């Protein structure tokens, strides 16, 4: 998923609005699945989800997108503090315990890196939200797709991006009804590459 550091640094208004929106719409999906805001009590488990995701990326031909340490701990703490860090959970653990199925961040406000597109165009110029940092724990199949569907149902107009080598995420986006819109170039990515494929879904 996108690294998404520029928008989080620059759009305070969008963050506050996103927290209020999410609080009112984190409902049950299917079965016992639901989406809730992440808290600091979830931090270590979230970082383990990312560790698993990085290993999976390395093993499936995508070693560079998140490298050895992305996303950094301070960014996840910021997600939690601003209320944009979200968890897909269920209650299918032992004795009905909650399980963390996936993590993602929902960020409102214009994403600066999305301003200049090549090889395509956005579906529209309407207000949108951006999903960043989607990663699943591996405990339940199709968790990534469930997050993508929840985002579209909740916010209607959603944009996201991923690395060209992340074929699995591209498949999840497309299977979830998101349309490939073009290519963006991001800066300060080091050896993680500066090209990302962008997607959008707008349910009217």
Short mmCIF file of C-alpha atoms in Angstrom, two decimals:
data_model
loop_
_atom_site.label_atom_id
_atom_site.label_comp_id
_atom_site.label_asym_id
_atom_site.label_seq_id
_atom_site.Cartn_x
_atom_site.Cartn_y
_atom_site.Cartn_z
CA UNK A 1 0.00 0.00 0.00
CA UNK A 2 1.05 3.62 -0.21
CA UNK A 3 3.71 4.98 2.08
CA UNK A 4 1.66 8.14 2.38
CA UNK A 5 3.90 10.34 4.50
CA UNK A 6 3.32 13.67 2.76
CA UNK A 7 -0.40 14.01 3.29
CA UNK A 8 -0.22 13.03 6.94
CA UNK A 9 2.40 15.72 7.53
CA UNK A 10 0.47 18.51 5.85
CA UNK A 11 -3.28 18.16 6.29
CA UNK A 12 -4.37 18.60 9.88
CA UNK A 13 -7.96 19.50 9.00
CA UNK A 14 -8.43 16.32 7.05
CA UNK A 15 -7.19 14.21 9.94
CA UNK A 16 -9.66 15.62 12.43
CA UNK A 17 -12.54 15.21 10.01
CA UNK A 18 -11.51 11.65 9.25
CA UNK A 19 -11.61 10.67 12.91
CA UNK A 20 -15.17 11.92 13.32
CA UNK A 21 -16.34 10.18 10.15
CA UNK A 22 -14.78 6.86 11.07
CA UNK A 23 -16.20 6.91 14.57
CA UNK A 24 -19.71 6.92 13.19
CA UNK A 25 -19.31 4.18 10.61
CA UNK A 26 -17.13 1.40 12.06
CA UNK A 27 -19.86 -1.24 11.86
CA UNK A 28 -20.03 -4.99 11.55
CA UNK A 29 -19.05 -6.46 8.15
CA UNK A 30 -19.82 -10.19 7.87
CA UNK A 31 -20.09 -12.59 10.76
CA UNK A 32 -18.24 -11.17 13.73
CA UNK A 33 -15.97 -8.93 11.63
CA UNK A 34 -16.00 -5.20 12.31
CA UNK A 35 -13.73 -2.21 11.87
CA UNK A 36 -12.62 -0.18 14.88
CA UNK A 37 -10.05 2.50 15.59
CA UNK A 38 -6.65 1.30 16.73
CA UNK A 39 -5.35 2.25 20.18
CA UNK A 40 -1.92 2.29 21.75
CA UNK A 41 -2.77 -1.03 23.38
CA UNK A 42 -2.76 -2.50 19.84
CA UNK A 43 0.61 -1.05 18.85
CA UNK A 44 2.86 -4.10 19.29
CA UNK A 45 0.38 -6.37 17.52
CA UNK A 46 0.14 -3.88 14.65
CA UNK A 47 3.92 -3.82 14.26
CA UNK A 48 3.90 -7.64 14.09
CA UNK A 49 1.36 -7.40 11.27
CA UNK A 50 3.77 -5.15 9.37
CA UNK A 51 6.69 -7.48 10.07
CA UNK A 52 4.71 -10.32 8.53
CA UNK A 53 3.74 -8.15 5.55
CA UNK A 54 7.36 -7.21 4.84
CA UNK A 55 8.41 -10.86 4.95
CA UNK A 56 5.57 -11.80 2.60
CA UNK A 57 6.57 -9.01 0.22
CA UNK A 58 10.18 -10.21 0.18
CA UNK A 59 9.05 -13.77 -0.54
CA UNK A 60 6.76 -12.76 -3.41
CA UNK A 61 9.08 -10.61 -5.49
CA UNK A 62 8.42 -7.25 -3.82
CA UNK A 63 11.37 -6.65 -1.48
CA UNK A 64 11.62 -2.89 -1.94
CA UNK A 65 8.19 -1.36 -1.29
CA UNK A 66 8.46 -1.49 2.50
CA UNK A 67 12.07 -2.64 2.74
CA UNK A 68 13.16 -3.76 6.20
CA UNK A 69 11.51 -1.12 8.36
CA UNK A 70 8.56 0.66 6.71
CA UNK A 71 6.26 1.89 8.09
CA UNK A 72 8.20 3.41 11.00
CA UNK A 73 6.85 3.16 14.52
CA UNK A 74 6.41 6.93 14.86
CA UNK A 75 4.04 6.97 11.88
CA UNK A 76 1.84 4.29 13.42
CA UNK A 77 1.81 6.15 16.73
CA UNK A 78 0.69 9.20 14.76
CA UNK A 79 -2.04 7.21 13.02
CA UNK A 80 -3.33 6.09 16.42
CA UNK A 81 -3.09 9.54 18.00
CA UNK A 82 -5.03 11.15 15.14
CA UNK A 83 -7.68 8.46 14.98
CA UNK A 84 -6.94 7.41 11.42
CA UNK A 85 -5.41 4.02 12.27
CA UNK A 86 -8.04 1.33 11.74
CA UNK A 87 -8.25 -2.38 12.52
CA UNK A 88 -10.37 -5.09 10.97
CA UNK A 89 -11.15 -7.49 13.81
CA UNK A 90 -13.33 -10.48 14.62
CA UNK A 91 -14.17 -12.49 17.74
CA UNK A 92 -13.15 -15.93 16.52
CA UNK A 93 -10.21 -16.32 18.87
CA UNK A 94 -10.14 -18.83 21.71
CA UNK A 95 -13.16 -18.33 23.92
CA UNK A 96 -14.47 -15.59 21.64
CA UNK A 97 -11.38 -13.43 22.01
CA UNK A 98 -10.83 -10.60 19.56
CA UNK A 99 -8.38 -11.18 16.73
CA UNK A 100 -6.65 -8.47 14.68
CA UNK A 101 -7.12 -9.33 11.01
CA UNK A 102 -5.74 -6.26 9.24
CA UNK A 103 -4.52 -2.71 9.76
CA UNK A 104 -4.95 0.34 7.54
CA UNK A 105 -5.05 4.12 7.77
CA UNK A 106 -7.91 6.26 6.43
CA UNK A 107 -6.69 9.77 5.60
CA UNK A 108 -8.95 12.63 4.59
CA UNK A 109 -7.86 15.68 2.63
CA UNK A 110 -6.02 15.98 -0.65
CA UNK A 111 -2.96 13.74 -1.02
CA UNK A 112 -0.19 15.93 -2.50
CA UNK A 113 1.47 13.05 -4.34
CA UNK A 114 -1.80 12.43 -6.23
CA UNK A 115 -1.81 15.87 -7.87
CA UNK A 116 0.23 14.83 -10.91
CA UNK A 117 -0.73 11.63 -12.71
CA UNK A 118 0.83 10.04 -15.77
CA UNK A 119 -0.48 7.26 -18.01
CA UNK A 120 -4.08 7.93 -17.08
CA UNK A 121 -6.45 10.12 -15.08
CA UNK A 122 -8.53 10.04 -11.91
CA UNK A 123 -12.20 9.10 -12.25
CA UNK A 124 -13.18 12.58 -11.05
CA UNK A 125 -12.01 15.57 -9.01
CA UNK A 126 -14.51 15.09 -6.19
CA UNK A 127 -13.52 15.05 -2.52
CA UNK A 128 -11.98 11.72 -1.57
CA UNK A 129 -10.24 9.81 1.19
CA UNK A 130 -6.98 7.90 0.85
CA UNK A 131 -6.26 4.47 2.26
CA UNK A 132 -2.63 3.87 3.27
CA UNK A 133 -0.63 1.08 4.92
CA UNK A 134 -3.01 -1.84 4.40
CA UNK A 135 -1.58 -5.08 5.79
CA UNK A 136 -3.22 -8.27 7.00
CA UNK A 137 -2.25 -10.59 9.82
CA UNK A 138 -2.88 -13.76 7.81
CA UNK A 139 -5.43 -15.07 10.31
CA UNK A 140 -8.36 -14.88 7.89
CA UNK A 141 -8.51 -15.01 4.12
CA UNK A 142 -9.68 -12.02 2.08
CA UNK A 143 -9.16 -9.59 4.97
CA UNK A 144 -7.56 -7.02 2.65
CA UNK A 145 -10.55 -7.13 0.35
CA UNK A 146 -12.91 -6.73 3.30
CA UNK A 147 -11.05 -3.55 4.29
CA UNK A 148 -11.29 -2.21 0.75
CA UNK A 149 -15.03 -2.91 0.60
CA UNK A 150 -15.58 -1.30 3.99
CA UNK A 151 -13.72 1.81 2.89
CA UNK A 152 -15.79 2.17 -0.28
CA UNK A 153 -19.07 1.60 1.54
CA UNK A 154 -18.14 4.04 4.29
CA UNK A 155 -16.52 6.88 2.35
CA UNK A 156 -17.83 6.29 -1.20
CA UNK A 157 -14.85 7.92 -2.96
CA UNK A 158 -11.56 6.24 -2.10
CA UNK A 159 -8.09 6.47 -3.63
CA UNK A 160 -5.09 4.25 -2.93
CA UNK A 161 -1.79 3.20 -4.46
CA UNK A 162 0.76 0.44 -4.42
CA UNK A 163 4.19 -0.52 -5.72
CA UNK A 164 4.44 -1.91 -9.29
CA UNK A 165 5.99 -5.10 -7.84
CA UNK A 166 3.08 -5.66 -5.45
CA UNK A 167 1.00 -7.85 -7.72
CA UNK A 168 -1.00 -9.27 -4.83
CA UNK A 169 -2.23 -5.84 -3.72
CA UNK A 170 -3.03 -4.85 -7.29
CA UNK A 171 -5.21 -7.97 -7.48
CA UNK A 172 -6.97 -7.09 -4.22
CA UNK A 173 -7.69 -3.55 -5.46
CA UNK A 174 -9.08 -4.70 -8.77
CA UNK A 175 -11.12 -7.55 -7.31
CA UNK A 176 -12.61 -5.05 -4.84
CA UNK A 177 -13.86 -2.84 -7.66
CA UNK A 178 -11.10 -0.22 -7.67
CA UNK A 179 -10.05 1.04 -11.08
CA UNK A 180 -6.43 1.53 -12.07
CA UNK A 181 -6.07 5.23 -12.91
CA UNK A 182 -2.38 5.84 -13.66
CA UNK A 183 1.10 6.30 -12.23
CA UNK A 184 2.48 8.73 -9.65
CA UNK A 185 6.05 9.57 -8.71
CA UNK A 186 6.88 9.93 -5.04
CA UNK A 187 10.05 11.45 -3.57
CA UNK A 188 12.39 10.54 -0.72
CA UNK A 189 11.71 6.82 -1.05
CA UNK A 190 15.38 5.83 -1.23
CA UNK A 191 15.83 2.25 -2.42
CA UNK A 192 12.09 1.60 -2.09
CA UNK A 193 11.48 3.05 -5.56
CA UNK A 194 9.58 6.20 -6.48
CA UNK A 195 6.85 4.84 -8.77
CA UNK A 196 3.39 3.84 -7.55
CA UNK A 197 0.25 2.65 -9.35
CA UNK A 198 -2.88 4.53 -8.25
CA UNK A 199 -6.44 3.28 -7.99
CA UNK A 200 -9.84 4.79 -7.28
CA UNK A 201 -13.36 3.64 -6.52
CA UNK A 202 -16.26 6.08 -6.38
CA UNK A 203 -19.68 4.70 -5.41
CA UNK A 204 -22.37 7.26 -6.13
#
